mmCIF file of C-alpha atoms and ligand atoms in Angstrom:
data_model
loop_
_atom_site.group_PDB
_atom_site.id
_atom_site.type_symbol
_atom_site.label_atom_id
_atom_site.label_comp_id
_atom_site.label_asym_id
_atom_site.label_seq_id
_atom_site.Cartn_x
_atom_site.Cartn_y
_atom_site.Cartn_z
ATOM 1 C CA MET A 1 136.437 -77.642 17.602
ATOM 2 C CA ASN A 2 140.011 -76.737 16.880
ATOM 3 C CA GLY A 3 139.753 -77.583 13.215
ATOM 4 C CA ALA A 4 141.322 -74.361 11.890
ATOM 5 C CA LEU A 5 144.664 -75.105 13.524
ATOM 6 C CA PRO A 6 147.090 -77.600 11.979
ATOM 7 C CA ALA A 7 148.450 -80.490 14.074
ATOM 8 C CA PRO A 8 151.115 -79.513 16.620
ATOM 9 C CA ALA A 9 154.550 -79.335 15.068
ATOM 10 C CA GLY A 10 156.430 -79.653 18.309
ATOM 11 C CA PHE A 11 155.738 -80.387 21.887
ATOM 12 C CA ARG A 12 155.281 -76.728 22.710
ATOM 13 C CA GLU A 13 154.400 -73.834 20.427
ATOM 14 C CA ALA A 14 152.566 -70.535 20.095
ATOM 15 C CA VAL A 15 150.375 -70.425 17.014
ATOM 16 C CA VAL A 16 149.832 -66.853 15.825
ATOM 17 C CA ASP A 17 146.812 -66.330 13.593
ATOM 18 C CA LEU A 18 147.773 -63.432 11.329
ATOM 19 C CA GLY A 19 144.240 -63.539 9.914
ATOM 20 C CA ALA A 20 142.933 -62.554 13.352
ATOM 21 C CA ILE A 21 145.457 -59.699 13.512
ATOM 22 C CA ALA A 22 144.408 -58.524 10.044
ATOM 23 C CA ALA A 23 140.737 -58.623 11.032
ATOM 24 C CA ASN A 24 141.405 -56.839 14.345
ATOM 25 C CA THR A 25 143.362 -54.125 12.501
ATOM 26 C CA GLY A 26 140.422 -53.592 10.165
ATOM 27 C CA ALA A 27 137.957 -53.443 13.055
ATOM 28 C CA LEU A 28 140.077 -50.935 15.001
ATOM 29 C CA LEU A 29 140.593 -48.784 11.901
ATOM 30 C CA ALA A 30 136.834 -48.718 11.308
ATOM 31 C CA LEU A 31 136.289 -47.682 14.932
ATOM 32 C CA ALA A 32 138.947 -44.979 14.609
ATOM 33 C CA ARG A 33 137.170 -43.578 11.546
ATOM 34 C CA GLU A 34 133.888 -43.499 13.492
ATOM 35 C CA ARG A 35 135.699 -41.316 16.021
ATOM 36 C CA GLY A 36 136.929 -38.976 13.277
ATOM 37 C CA LEU A 37 140.483 -40.315 13.477
ATOM 38 C CA ARG A 38 142.028 -40.842 10.074
ATOM 39 C CA GLU A 39 144.936 -43.132 10.880
ATOM 40 C CA LEU A 40 145.918 -46.133 12.931
ATOM 41 C CA ILE A 41 149.420 -46.424 14.357
ATOM 42 C CA ALA A 42 149.957 -50.109 15.181
ATOM 43 C CA VAL A 43 152.066 -50.716 18.284
ATOM 44 C CA VAL A 44 154.420 -53.666 17.739
ATOM 45 C CA LYS A 45 156.871 -53.111 20.610
ATOM 46 C CA ALA A 46 158.165 -56.049 22.663
ATOM 47 C CA GLU A 47 158.064 -58.430 19.655
ATOM 48 C CA ALA A 48 154.501 -57.364 18.954
ATOM 49 C CA TYR A 49 153.416 -58.254 22.499
ATOM 50 C CA GLY A 50 155.110 -61.628 22.089
ATOM 51 C CA HIS A 51 153.500 -62.436 18.733
ATOM 52 C CA GLY A 52 156.584 -61.677 16.573
ATOM 53 C CA MET A 53 157.371 -58.151 15.400
ATOM 54 C CA GLU A 54 158.136 -58.624 11.717
ATOM 55 C CA PRO A 55 155.201 -60.821 10.611
ATOM 56 C CA VAL A 56 152.802 -58.734 12.675
ATOM 57 C CA ALA A 57 154.188 -55.489 11.233
ATOM 58 C CA ARG A 58 153.681 -56.729 7.679
ATOM 59 C CA THR A 59 150.169 -57.905 8.486
ATOM 60 C CA VAL A 60 148.955 -54.675 10.105
ATOM 61 C CA LEU A 61 150.442 -52.542 7.319
ATOM 62 C CA ALA A 62 148.704 -54.698 4.707
ATOM 63 C CA SER A 63 145.471 -54.290 6.690
ATOM 64 C CA GLY A 64 145.304 -50.502 6.795
ATOM 65 C CA ALA A 65 147.646 -49.334 9.558
ATOM 66 C CA SER A 66 149.544 -46.268 8.369
ATOM 67 C CA GLY A 67 152.536 -46.612 10.657
ATOM 68 C CA LEU A 68 154.148 -48.595 13.465
ATOM 69 C CA GLY A 69 154.968 -47.754 17.059
ATOM 70 C CA VAL A 70 157.728 -49.318 19.164
ATOM 71 C CA ALA A 71 159.353 -48.350 22.431
ATOM 72 C CA ASP A 72 162.993 -47.883 21.522
ATOM 73 C CA VAL A 73 165.470 -47.191 18.742
ATOM 74 C CA GLY A 74 166.693 -50.790 18.670
ATOM 75 C CA GLU A 75 163.211 -52.053 17.874
ATOM 76 C CA ALA A 76 162.693 -49.345 15.252
ATOM 77 C CA LEU A 77 165.959 -50.205 13.504
ATOM 78 C CA ALA A 78 165.065 -53.913 13.573
ATOM 79 C CA LEU A 79 161.942 -53.053 11.560
ATOM 80 C CA ARG A 80 164.048 -51.155 9.021
ATOM 81 C CA ALA A 81 166.575 -54.017 8.868
ATOM 82 C CA ALA A 82 163.644 -56.297 8.010
ATOM 83 C CA GLY A 83 162.951 -54.058 5.020
ATOM 84 C CA ILE A 84 159.893 -52.287 6.436
ATOM 85 C CA GLU A 85 159.760 -48.733 5.105
ATOM 86 C CA ALA A 86 156.514 -47.472 6.664
ATOM 87 C CA PRO A 87 156.633 -44.669 9.259
ATOM 88 C CA VAL A 88 157.982 -45.986 12.567
ATOM 89 C CA ILE A 89 157.864 -44.033 15.804
ATOM 90 C CA CYS A 90 159.770 -44.830 19.020
ATOM 91 C CA TRP A 91 159.467 -42.986 22.322
ATOM 92 C CA LEU A 92 161.704 -44.391 25.058
ATOM 93 C CA HIS A 93 165.400 -43.518 25.081
ATOM 94 C CA GLY A 94 168.391 -43.916 27.320
ATOM 95 C CA GLU A 95 170.710 -41.160 28.414
ATOM 96 C CA ASP A 96 173.273 -42.275 25.806
ATOM 97 C CA THR A 97 171.022 -43.559 23.033
ATOM 98 C CA ASP A 98 172.761 -43.001 19.694
ATOM 99 C CA PHE A 99 170.126 -41.276 17.552
ATOM 100 C CA ALA A 100 172.237 -41.023 14.379
ATOM 101 C CA PRO A 101 171.312 -44.429 12.877
ATOM 102 C CA ALA A 102 167.633 -43.742 13.605
ATOM 103 C CA VAL A 103 167.784 -40.296 11.992
ATOM 104 C CA ALA A 104 169.529 -41.792 8.964
ATOM 105 C CA ALA A 105 166.861 -44.516 8.771
ATOM 106 C CA GLY A 106 164.030 -41.964 8.831
ATOM 107 C CA ILE A 107 162.613 -43.100 12.181
ATOM 108 C CA ASP A 108 160.201 -40.725 13.922
ATOM 109 C CA LEU A 109 161.941 -39.949 17.204
ATOM 110 C CA ALA A 110 159.589 -38.934 20.004
ATOM 111 C CA VAL A 111 161.342 -36.673 22.465
ATOM 112 C CA SER A 112 160.382 -36.139 26.098
ATOM 113 C CA SER A 113 162.879 -33.455 27.081
ATOM 114 C CA ALA A 114 164.912 -30.541 25.724
ATOM 115 C CA ARG A 115 168.030 -32.660 26.165
ATOM 116 C CA GLN A 116 166.616 -35.429 23.956
ATOM 117 C CA LEU A 117 165.578 -32.839 21.378
ATOM 118 C CA PHE A 118 169.063 -31.316 21.261
ATOM 119 C CA ARG A 119 170.688 -34.743 20.972
ATOM 120 C CA VAL A 120 168.365 -35.632 18.065
ATOM 121 C CA LEU A 121 169.143 -32.299 16.351
ATOM 122 C CA ALA A 122 172.860 -32.956 16.841
ATOM 123 C CA ALA A 123 172.436 -36.406 15.265
ATOM 124 C CA GLY A 124 170.742 -34.694 12.318
ATOM 125 C CA ALA A 125 173.626 -32.251 11.930
ATOM 126 C CA ALA A 126 176.135 -35.126 12.115
ATOM 127 C CA THR A 127 174.378 -37.353 9.578
ATOM 128 C CA GLY A 128 173.222 -34.660 7.164
ATOM 129 C CA ALA A 129 169.648 -35.994 7.361
ATOM 130 C CA THR A 130 166.698 -33.963 8.666
ATOM 131 C CA PRO A 131 165.396 -35.614 11.846
ATOM 132 C CA ARG A 132 161.726 -36.525 12.044
ATOM 133 C CA VAL A 133 160.726 -35.372 15.520
ATOM 134 C CA GLN A 134 157.556 -36.015 17.473
ATOM 135 C CA LEU A 135 156.828 -34.341 20.795
ATOM 136 C CA LYS A 136 155.633 -36.630 23.562
ATOM 137 C CA LEU A 137 153.829 -34.539 26.156
ATOM 138 C CA ASP A 138 153.055 -35.583 29.719
ATOM 139 C CA THR A 139 149.373 -34.848 30.304
ATOM 140 C CA GLY A 140 148.945 -36.663 33.601
ATOM 141 C CA LEU A 141 150.556 -40.103 33.308
ATOM 142 C CA SER A 142 153.650 -38.820 35.135
ATOM 143 C CA ARG A 143 155.862 -41.266 33.316
ATOM 144 C CA ASN A 144 157.473 -40.299 30.021
ATOM 145 C CA GLY A 145 156.742 -37.129 28.031
ATOM 146 C CA VAL A 146 157.677 -33.448 28.377
ATOM 147 C CA PRO A 147 156.336 -32.220 31.753
ATOM 148 C CA ALA A 148 154.052 -29.166 31.539
ATOM 149 C CA GLU A 149 156.569 -26.856 33.191
ATOM 150 C CA ASP A 150 159.000 -27.512 30.315
ATOM 151 C CA TRP A 151 156.534 -27.035 27.463
ATOM 152 C CA ASP A 152 157.455 -23.409 26.793
ATOM 153 C CA ALA A 153 161.165 -24.111 26.494
ATOM 154 C CA VAL A 154 160.766 -27.279 24.419
ATOM 155 C CA PHE A 155 158.088 -25.772 22.151
ATOM 156 C CA GLY A 156 160.289 -22.755 21.498
ATOM 157 C CA ALA A 157 163.277 -24.947 20.646
ATOM 158 C CA VAL A 158 161.205 -27.171 18.351
ATOM 159 C CA ALA A 159 159.628 -24.227 16.550
ATOM 160 C CA ALA A 160 163.066 -22.688 15.979
ATOM 161 C CA ALA A 161 164.494 -25.990 14.670
ATOM 162 C CA VAL A 162 161.546 -26.439 12.303
ATOM 163 C CA GLN A 163 161.810 -22.878 11.024
ATOM 164 C CA ASP A 164 165.461 -23.147 10.114
ATOM 165 C CA GLY A 165 165.127 -26.639 8.632
ATOM 166 C CA ARG A 166 167.017 -28.579 11.315
ATOM 167 C CA ALA A 167 164.008 -30.814 12.015
ATOM 168 C CA ARG A 168 160.615 -31.837 10.728
ATOM 169 C CA LEU A 169 157.860 -31.939 13.348
ATOM 170 C CA THR A 170 155.928 -35.069 12.339
ATOM 171 C CA GLY A 171 153.690 -35.436 15.365
ATOM 172 C CA VAL A 172 152.559 -34.397 18.825
ATOM 173 C CA PHE A 173 151.073 -36.922 21.224
ATOM 174 C CA SER A 174 150.498 -38.105 24.747
ATOM 175 C CA HIS A 175 149.535 -41.307 26.564
ATOM 176 C CA LEU A 176 146.609 -41.747 28.949
ATOM 177 C CA ALA A 177 146.562 -43.052 32.500
ATOM 178 C CA ASN A 178 143.101 -44.636 31.973
ATOM 179 C CA ALA A 179 142.419 -43.687 35.578
ATOM 180 C CA SER A 180 138.958 -42.202 34.995
ATOM 181 C CA GLU A 181 136.880 -40.468 32.369
ATOM 182 C CA GLU A 182 137.742 -37.117 34.001
ATOM 183 C CA SER A 183 141.490 -37.783 33.924
ATOM 184 C CA ASP A 184 141.293 -38.803 30.253
ATOM 185 C CA GLU A 185 139.240 -35.700 29.404
ATOM 186 C CA SER A 186 141.698 -33.473 31.221
ATOM 187 C CA ALA A 187 144.610 -35.096 29.363
ATOM 188 C CA ALA A 188 142.845 -34.495 26.044
ATOM 189 C CA ARG A 189 142.284 -30.823 26.911
ATOM 190 C CA ALA A 190 145.945 -30.460 27.884
ATOM 191 C CA LEU A 191 147.168 -32.093 24.674
ATOM 192 C CA ASN A 192 144.903 -29.898 22.547
ATOM 193 C CA GLU A 193 146.198 -26.856 24.385
ATOM 194 C CA GLY A 194 149.798 -27.908 23.712
ATOM 195 C CA ILE A 195 148.974 -28.388 20.022
ATOM 196 C CA ALA A 196 147.401 -24.903 19.879
ATOM 197 C CA ARG A 197 150.464 -23.349 21.526
ATOM 198 C CA LEU A 198 152.765 -25.024 18.989
ATOM 199 C CA ARG A 199 150.615 -23.762 16.128
ATOM 200 C CA ALA A 200 150.778 -20.261 17.597
ATOM 201 C CA LEU A 201 154.580 -20.549 17.384
ATOM 202 C CA GLY A 202 154.298 -21.468 13.705
ATOM 203 C CA ALA A 203 155.003 -25.186 14.218
ATOM 204 C CA GLU A 204 152.406 -27.380 12.516
ATOM 205 C CA PRO A 205 151.987 -30.466 14.721
ATOM 206 C CA GLY A 206 151.762 -33.126 12.003
ATOM 207 C CA SER A 207 150.084 -36.280 13.269
ATOM 208 C CA THR A 208 148.276 -35.927 16.616
ATOM 209 C CA HIS A 209 147.479 -38.964 18.722
ATOM 210 C CA LEU A 210 146.311 -39.757 22.222
ATOM 211 C CA ALA A 211 144.070 -42.824 22.366
ATOM 212 C CA ALA A 212 145.510 -46.303 22.780
ATOM 213 C CA THR A 213 143.136 -49.277 22.560
ATOM 214 C CA GLY A 214 141.211 -48.482 25.748
ATOM 215 C CA ALA A 215 140.358 -44.882 24.868
ATOM 216 C CA LEU A 216 139.686 -45.777 21.230
ATOM 217 C CA MET A 217 136.985 -48.113 22.513
ATOM 218 C CA SER A 218 135.499 -45.902 25.182
ATOM 219 C CA ARG A 219 136.160 -42.224 24.473
ATOM 220 C CA PRO A 220 135.588 -39.663 21.691
ATOM 221 C CA GLY A 221 138.229 -38.770 19.114
ATOM 222 C CA TRP A 222 139.094 -35.432 20.747
ATOM 223 C CA GLY A 223 139.998 -33.956 17.363
ATOM 224 C CA MET A 224 143.174 -36.005 16.975
ATOM 225 C CA SER A 225 144.316 -37.417 13.644
ATOM 226 C CA ALA A 226 145.300 -40.947 14.728
ATOM 227 C CA ALA A 227 144.899 -43.686 17.338
ATOM 228 C CA ARG A 228 147.927 -45.611 18.571
ATOM 229 C CA VAL A 229 146.811 -49.136 19.403
ATOM 230 C CA GLY A 230 148.496 -52.272 20.627
ATOM 231 C CA ILE A 231 146.523 -54.808 22.641
ATOM 232 C CA GLY A 232 143.398 -54.684 20.472
ATOM 233 C CA LEU A 233 145.436 -55.814 17.447
ATOM 234 C CA TYR A 234 146.153 -59.014 19.339
ATOM 235 C CA GLY A 235 142.487 -59.509 20.213
ATOM 236 C CA LEU A 236 142.780 -58.955 23.961
ATOM 237 C CA THR A 237 140.991 -56.503 26.197
ATOM 238 C CA PRO A 238 142.510 -53.186 27.316
ATOM 239 C CA PHE A 239 140.176 -53.250 30.325
ATOM 240 C CA ALA A 240 140.203 -55.385 33.483
ATOM 241 C CA PRO A 241 140.242 -59.012 32.276
ATOM 242 C CA GLN A 242 137.365 -59.839 34.648
ATOM 243 C CA GLU A 243 135.160 -57.624 32.470
ATOM 244 C CA GLY A 244 135.353 -60.262 29.718
ATOM 245 C CA PRO A 245 136.328 -60.196 26.048
ATOM 246 C CA VAL A 246 135.860 -57.237 23.737
ATOM 247 C CA ALA A 247 133.206 -57.891 21.099
ATOM 248 C CA GLY A 248 134.491 -57.922 17.540
ATOM 249 C CA LEU A 249 138.112 -58.805 18.319
ATOM 250 C CA ARG A 250 139.693 -62.259 18.002
ATOM 251 C CA PRO A 251 142.612 -63.388 20.198
ATOM 252 C CA ALA A 252 145.507 -64.113 17.835
ATOM 253 C CA MET A 253 147.784 -66.285 19.942
ATOM 254 C CA THR A 254 147.154 -69.901 20.911
ATOM 255 C CA LEU A 255 149.662 -71.358 23.372
ATOM 256 C CA ARG A 256 149.688 -75.102 23.281
ATOM 257 C CA ALA A 257 151.745 -78.210 23.903
ATOM 258 C CA THR A 258 151.367 -81.955 23.776
ATOM 259 C CA VAL A 259 151.048 -84.151 26.862
ATOM 260 C CA ALA A 260 154.557 -85.427 27.672
ATOM 261 C CA ALA A 261 153.615 -88.137 30.181
ATOM 262 C CA VAL A 262 150.541 -89.605 31.866
ATOM 263 C CA ARG A 263 150.356 -91.555 35.099
ATOM 264 C CA ARG A 264 147.665 -93.037 37.288
ATOM 265 C CA VAL A 265 148.161 -92.206 40.989
ATOM 266 C CA PRO A 266 146.334 -93.079 44.214
ATOM 267 C CA LYS A 267 144.342 -90.724 46.448
ATOM 268 C CA GLY A 268 146.528 -88.488 48.593
ATOM 269 C CA THR A 269 149.413 -88.133 46.103
ATOM 270 C CA GLY A 270 151.319 -84.849 46.463
ATOM 271 C CA VAL A 271 151.947 -83.106 43.139
ATOM 272 C CA SER A 272 154.880 -80.867 42.105
ATOM 273 C CA TYR A 273 157.060 -78.681 44.361
ATOM 274 C CA ASP A 274 155.847 -78.087 47.910
ATOM 275 C CA HIS A 275 152.943 -80.487 47.342
ATOM 276 C CA SER A 276 150.583 -77.502 47.219
ATOM 277 C CA TYR A 277 148.196 -79.909 45.450
ATOM 278 C CA ARG A 278 147.235 -83.348 46.732
ATOM 279 C CA THR A 279 144.917 -85.704 44.850
ATOM 280 C CA SER A 280 141.525 -86.176 46.504
ATOM 281 C CA ARG A 281 141.043 -89.620 44.929
ATOM 282 C CA GLU A 282 142.669 -92.059 42.528
ATOM 283 C CA THR A 283 143.228 -90.063 39.400
ATOM 284 C CA THR A 284 145.283 -89.467 36.246
ATOM 285 C CA LEU A 285 148.025 -86.826 36.102
ATOM 286 C CA ALA A 286 149.112 -85.372 32.752
ATOM 287 C CA LEU A 287 152.492 -83.652 32.368
ATOM 288 C CA VAL A 288 152.649 -80.497 30.197
ATOM 289 C CA PRO A 289 156.074 -79.338 28.942
ATOM 290 C CA LEU A 290 155.681 -75.589 29.498
ATOM 291 C CA GLY A 291 156.888 -73.669 32.546
ATOM 292 C CA TYR A 292 157.752 -70.264 33.840
ATOM 293 C CA ALA A 293 160.864 -70.200 31.627
ATOM 294 C CA ASP A 294 158.385 -70.159 28.757
ATOM 295 C CA GLY A 295 156.303 -67.392 30.315
ATOM 296 C CA VAL A 296 153.691 -69.497 32.074
ATOM 297 C CA PRO A 297 153.337 -67.440 35.259
ATOM 298 C CA ARG A 298 154.176 -69.238 38.497
ATOM 299 C CA ALA A 299 151.084 -67.448 39.765
ATOM 300 C CA ALA A 300 149.107 -69.824 37.502
ATOM 301 C CA SER A 301 149.918 -72.643 39.949
ATOM 302 C CA ASP A 302 146.695 -74.377 41.060
ATOM 303 C CA VAL A 303 144.444 -71.793 39.360
ATOM 304 C CA ALA A 304 144.789 -71.412 35.580
ATOM 305 C CA PRO A 305 142.591 -73.409 33.181
ATOM 306 C CA VAL A 306 143.843 -75.615 30.339
ATOM 307 C CA ARG A 307 141.896 -77.547 27.752
ATOM 308 C CA ILE A 308 142.758 -81.158 26.922
ATOM 309 C CA GLY A 309 140.539 -82.766 24.308
ATOM 310 C CA GLU A 310 137.052 -81.379 24.871
ATOM 311 C CA ARG A 311 137.485 -80.744 28.583
ATOM 312 C CA LEU A 312 138.687 -77.897 30.748
ATOM 313 C CA HIS A 313 140.973 -78.755 33.658
ATOM 314 C CA ARG A 314 142.986 -76.728 36.122
ATOM 315 C CA ILE A 315 146.736 -76.713 36.721
ATOM 316 C CA ALA A 316 147.519 -78.975 39.700
ATOM 317 C CA GLY A 317 150.328 -77.786 41.957
ATOM 318 C CA ARG A 318 153.216 -75.461 41.251
ATOM 319 C CA VAL A 319 154.210 -74.395 37.764
ATOM 320 C CA ALA A 320 157.912 -75.292 37.504
ATOM 321 C CA MET A 321 160.555 -73.831 35.203
ATOM 322 C CA ASP A 322 159.822 -76.230 32.331
ATOM 323 C CA GLN A 323 156.648 -78.115 33.162
ATOM 324 C CA PHE A 324 153.431 -78.395 35.091
ATOM 325 C CA VAL A 325 150.901 -81.089 35.922
ATOM 326 C CA VAL A 326 147.166 -81.309 35.278
ATOM 327 C CA ASP A 327 144.831 -83.584 37.263
ATOM 328 C CA VAL A 328 142.524 -84.930 34.543
ATOM 329 C CA GLY A 329 140.513 -87.297 36.764
ATOM 330 C CA ASP A 330 139.309 -90.287 34.762
ATOM 331 C CA ALA A 331 139.467 -88.558 31.373
ATOM 332 C CA PRO A 332 141.171 -90.851 28.845
ATOM 333 C CA VAL A 333 144.135 -88.545 28.183
ATOM 334 C CA ARG A 334 147.009 -89.958 26.113
ATOM 335 C CA VAL A 335 150.658 -88.988 25.713
ATOM 336 C CA GLY A 336 150.957 -86.755 22.648
ATOM 337 C CA GLU A 337 147.460 -85.336 23.008
ATOM 338 C CA GLU A 338 147.045 -81.586 22.530
ATOM 339 C CA VAL A 339 146.879 -79.262 25.540
ATOM 340 C CA VAL A 340 145.682 -75.702 24.914
ATOM 341 C CA LEU A 341 146.626 -73.247 27.636
ATOM 342 C CA PHE A 342 144.946 -70.262 26.028
ATOM 343 C CA GLY A 343 143.713 -69.197 22.615
ATOM 344 C CA ASP A 344 140.465 -68.199 20.971
ATOM 345 C CA PRO A 345 137.436 -68.811 23.210
ATOM 346 C CA ALA A 346 135.353 -69.146 20.035
ATOM 347 C CA ALA A 347 137.399 -72.322 19.390
ATOM 348 C CA GLY A 348 136.720 -73.586 22.933
ATOM 349 C CA ALA A 349 140.014 -72.500 24.498
ATOM 350 C CA PRO A 350 140.459 -70.476 27.671
ATOM 351 C CA SER A 351 141.475 -66.926 26.700
ATOM 352 C CA ALA A 352 144.689 -65.155 27.692
ATOM 353 C CA ASP A 353 142.408 -62.703 29.505
ATOM 354 C CA GLU A 354 140.946 -65.587 31.572
ATOM 355 C CA TRP A 355 144.502 -66.593 32.397
ATOM 356 C CA ALA A 356 145.222 -63.020 33.407
ATOM 357 C CA ALA A 357 142.190 -62.920 35.691
ATOM 358 C CA ALA A 358 143.227 -66.235 37.284
ATOM 359 C CA CYS A 359 146.805 -65.018 37.823
ATOM 360 C CA GLY A 360 146.031 -61.492 39.044
ATOM 361 C CA THR A 361 147.513 -59.750 36.009
ATOM 362 C CA ILE A 362 146.451 -58.446 32.578
ATOM 363 C CA GLY A 363 146.358 -60.194 29.214
ATOM 364 C CA TYR A 364 149.184 -57.935 28.001
ATOM 365 C CA GLU A 365 151.577 -59.586 30.438
ATOM 366 C CA ILE A 366 150.422 -63.129 29.647
ATOM 367 C CA VAL A 367 151.173 -62.957 25.907
ATOM 368 C CA THR A 368 154.178 -60.606 26.058
ATOM 369 C CA ARG A 369 156.121 -62.907 28.368
ATOM 370 C CA ILE A 370 155.841 -66.061 26.278
ATOM 371 C CA GLY A 371 159.531 -66.841 25.972
ATOM 372 C CA PRO A 372 161.951 -67.503 23.126
ATOM 373 C CA ARG A 373 161.992 -71.266 23.808
ATOM 374 C CA VAL A 374 158.434 -71.434 22.463
ATOM 375 C CA PRO A 375 158.518 -71.509 18.654
ATOM 376 C CA ARG A 376 156.010 -69.216 16.943
ATOM 377 C CA ARG A 377 154.100 -70.706 14.063
ATOM 378 C CA TYR A 378 152.164 -68.371 11.776
ATOM 379 C CA LEU A 379 148.817 -68.953 10.162
ATOM 380 C CA GLN A 380 148.724 -66.689 7.114
ATOM 381 C CA PRO A 381 145.699 -64.435 6.637
HETATM 382 C C1 PLP B 1 152.233 -49.612 24.674
HETATM 383 C C2 PLP B 1 151.773 -48.270 24.273
HETATM 384 C C3 PLP B 1 150.608 -48.112 23.490
HETATM 385 C C4 PLP B 1 149.660 -49.238 23.173
HETATM 386 O O1 PLP B 1 148.707 -49.381 24.216
HETATM 387 P P1 PLP B 1 147.556 -50.481 24.146
HETATM 388 O O2 PLP B 1 146.864 -50.342 25.454
HETATM 389 O O3 PLP B 1 148.256 -51.798 24.014
HETATM 390 O O4 PLP B 1 146.697 -50.173 22.990
HETATM 391 C C5 PLP B 1 150.320 -46.853 23.016
HETATM 392 N N1 PLP B 1 151.108 -45.794 23.315
HETATM 393 C C6 PLP B 1 152.204 -45.901 24.091
HETATM 394 C C7 PLP B 1 153.008 -44.694 24.402
HETATM 395 C C8 PLP B 1 152.564 -47.141 24.624
HETATM 396 O O5 PLP B 1 153.641 -47.227 25.419
#
């Protein structure tokens, strides 16, 4: 059932199947091409959603992604420090972010305001390198991105900087709210209008991108040149987890541990903090050495599924900082036996999306929060 995975190396670990990430990259690139999009920007922010930024970056680039996306300059520079030379874009900056190292490293800096643009241009003047600038436009998410009322001023400043060689405009993009088909369509119209206005000012937009995983799967290409996808690379759904898995994608992360202790207890035994769980009969309790310090949500208490041997069980009682308990009934569970919290449903494991549904969150949060105490082990493609 779990034959593809080697025996557990430690008593807790996250196994990351880079073969699944390679296959998911290929599937998303094929879908992008069907939509008329030529390129895939692979989003590897937040340690590649908990999977490990560097190995994932190498895998997606070897599998057809043309560039990488991260949130901030620190993440972008970490990719360069790892020797990755592909295009890298980052889009979230602090008031005092030092852009000079990023300009010198050839990072694509997405700017969301005139102030950010001027600070990037100043970093270019100081370093002697030409900044690679992308414009991030707000088209209805009301989060990051240049707000519509500032487009004229920012477009004018960008066009002037491009014309006198102080910057290269390498892209124009926006991010969707996924609130409804109408809101996505209106965002696409707004972005296309912004692109047309830049062209009218003589500024060629470079790469244009709007869709993340959700819109790549459910919307047209809108005439853009690229999709900018994260969650699909990791094999999880961009939609509500209750809607089930996305066909054609394989979850890449398996979170597992080995049973640390087993004990037989009588009916009526209270289990873990607050005794939120009490045994309904004589039964066996198995102790699992993973807790909320490792990213197992406390909201998984009493609800999330785990697989031990061939059987599915539920967490019994509160998830603690380092451990939780499973009531396995009369199943012959032994110390040292494998416990799979989530992984590939095709291998019989609960999925991270099932965990998300049980915990009232999304699969993104389940995998991204797996903590540094959990070693990552990589299965090569
Ligand atoms: C995180 C992020 C993405 C990736 O979204 P997915 O839903 O994971 O595909 C794309 N663009 C931006 C701006 C993001 O912040």
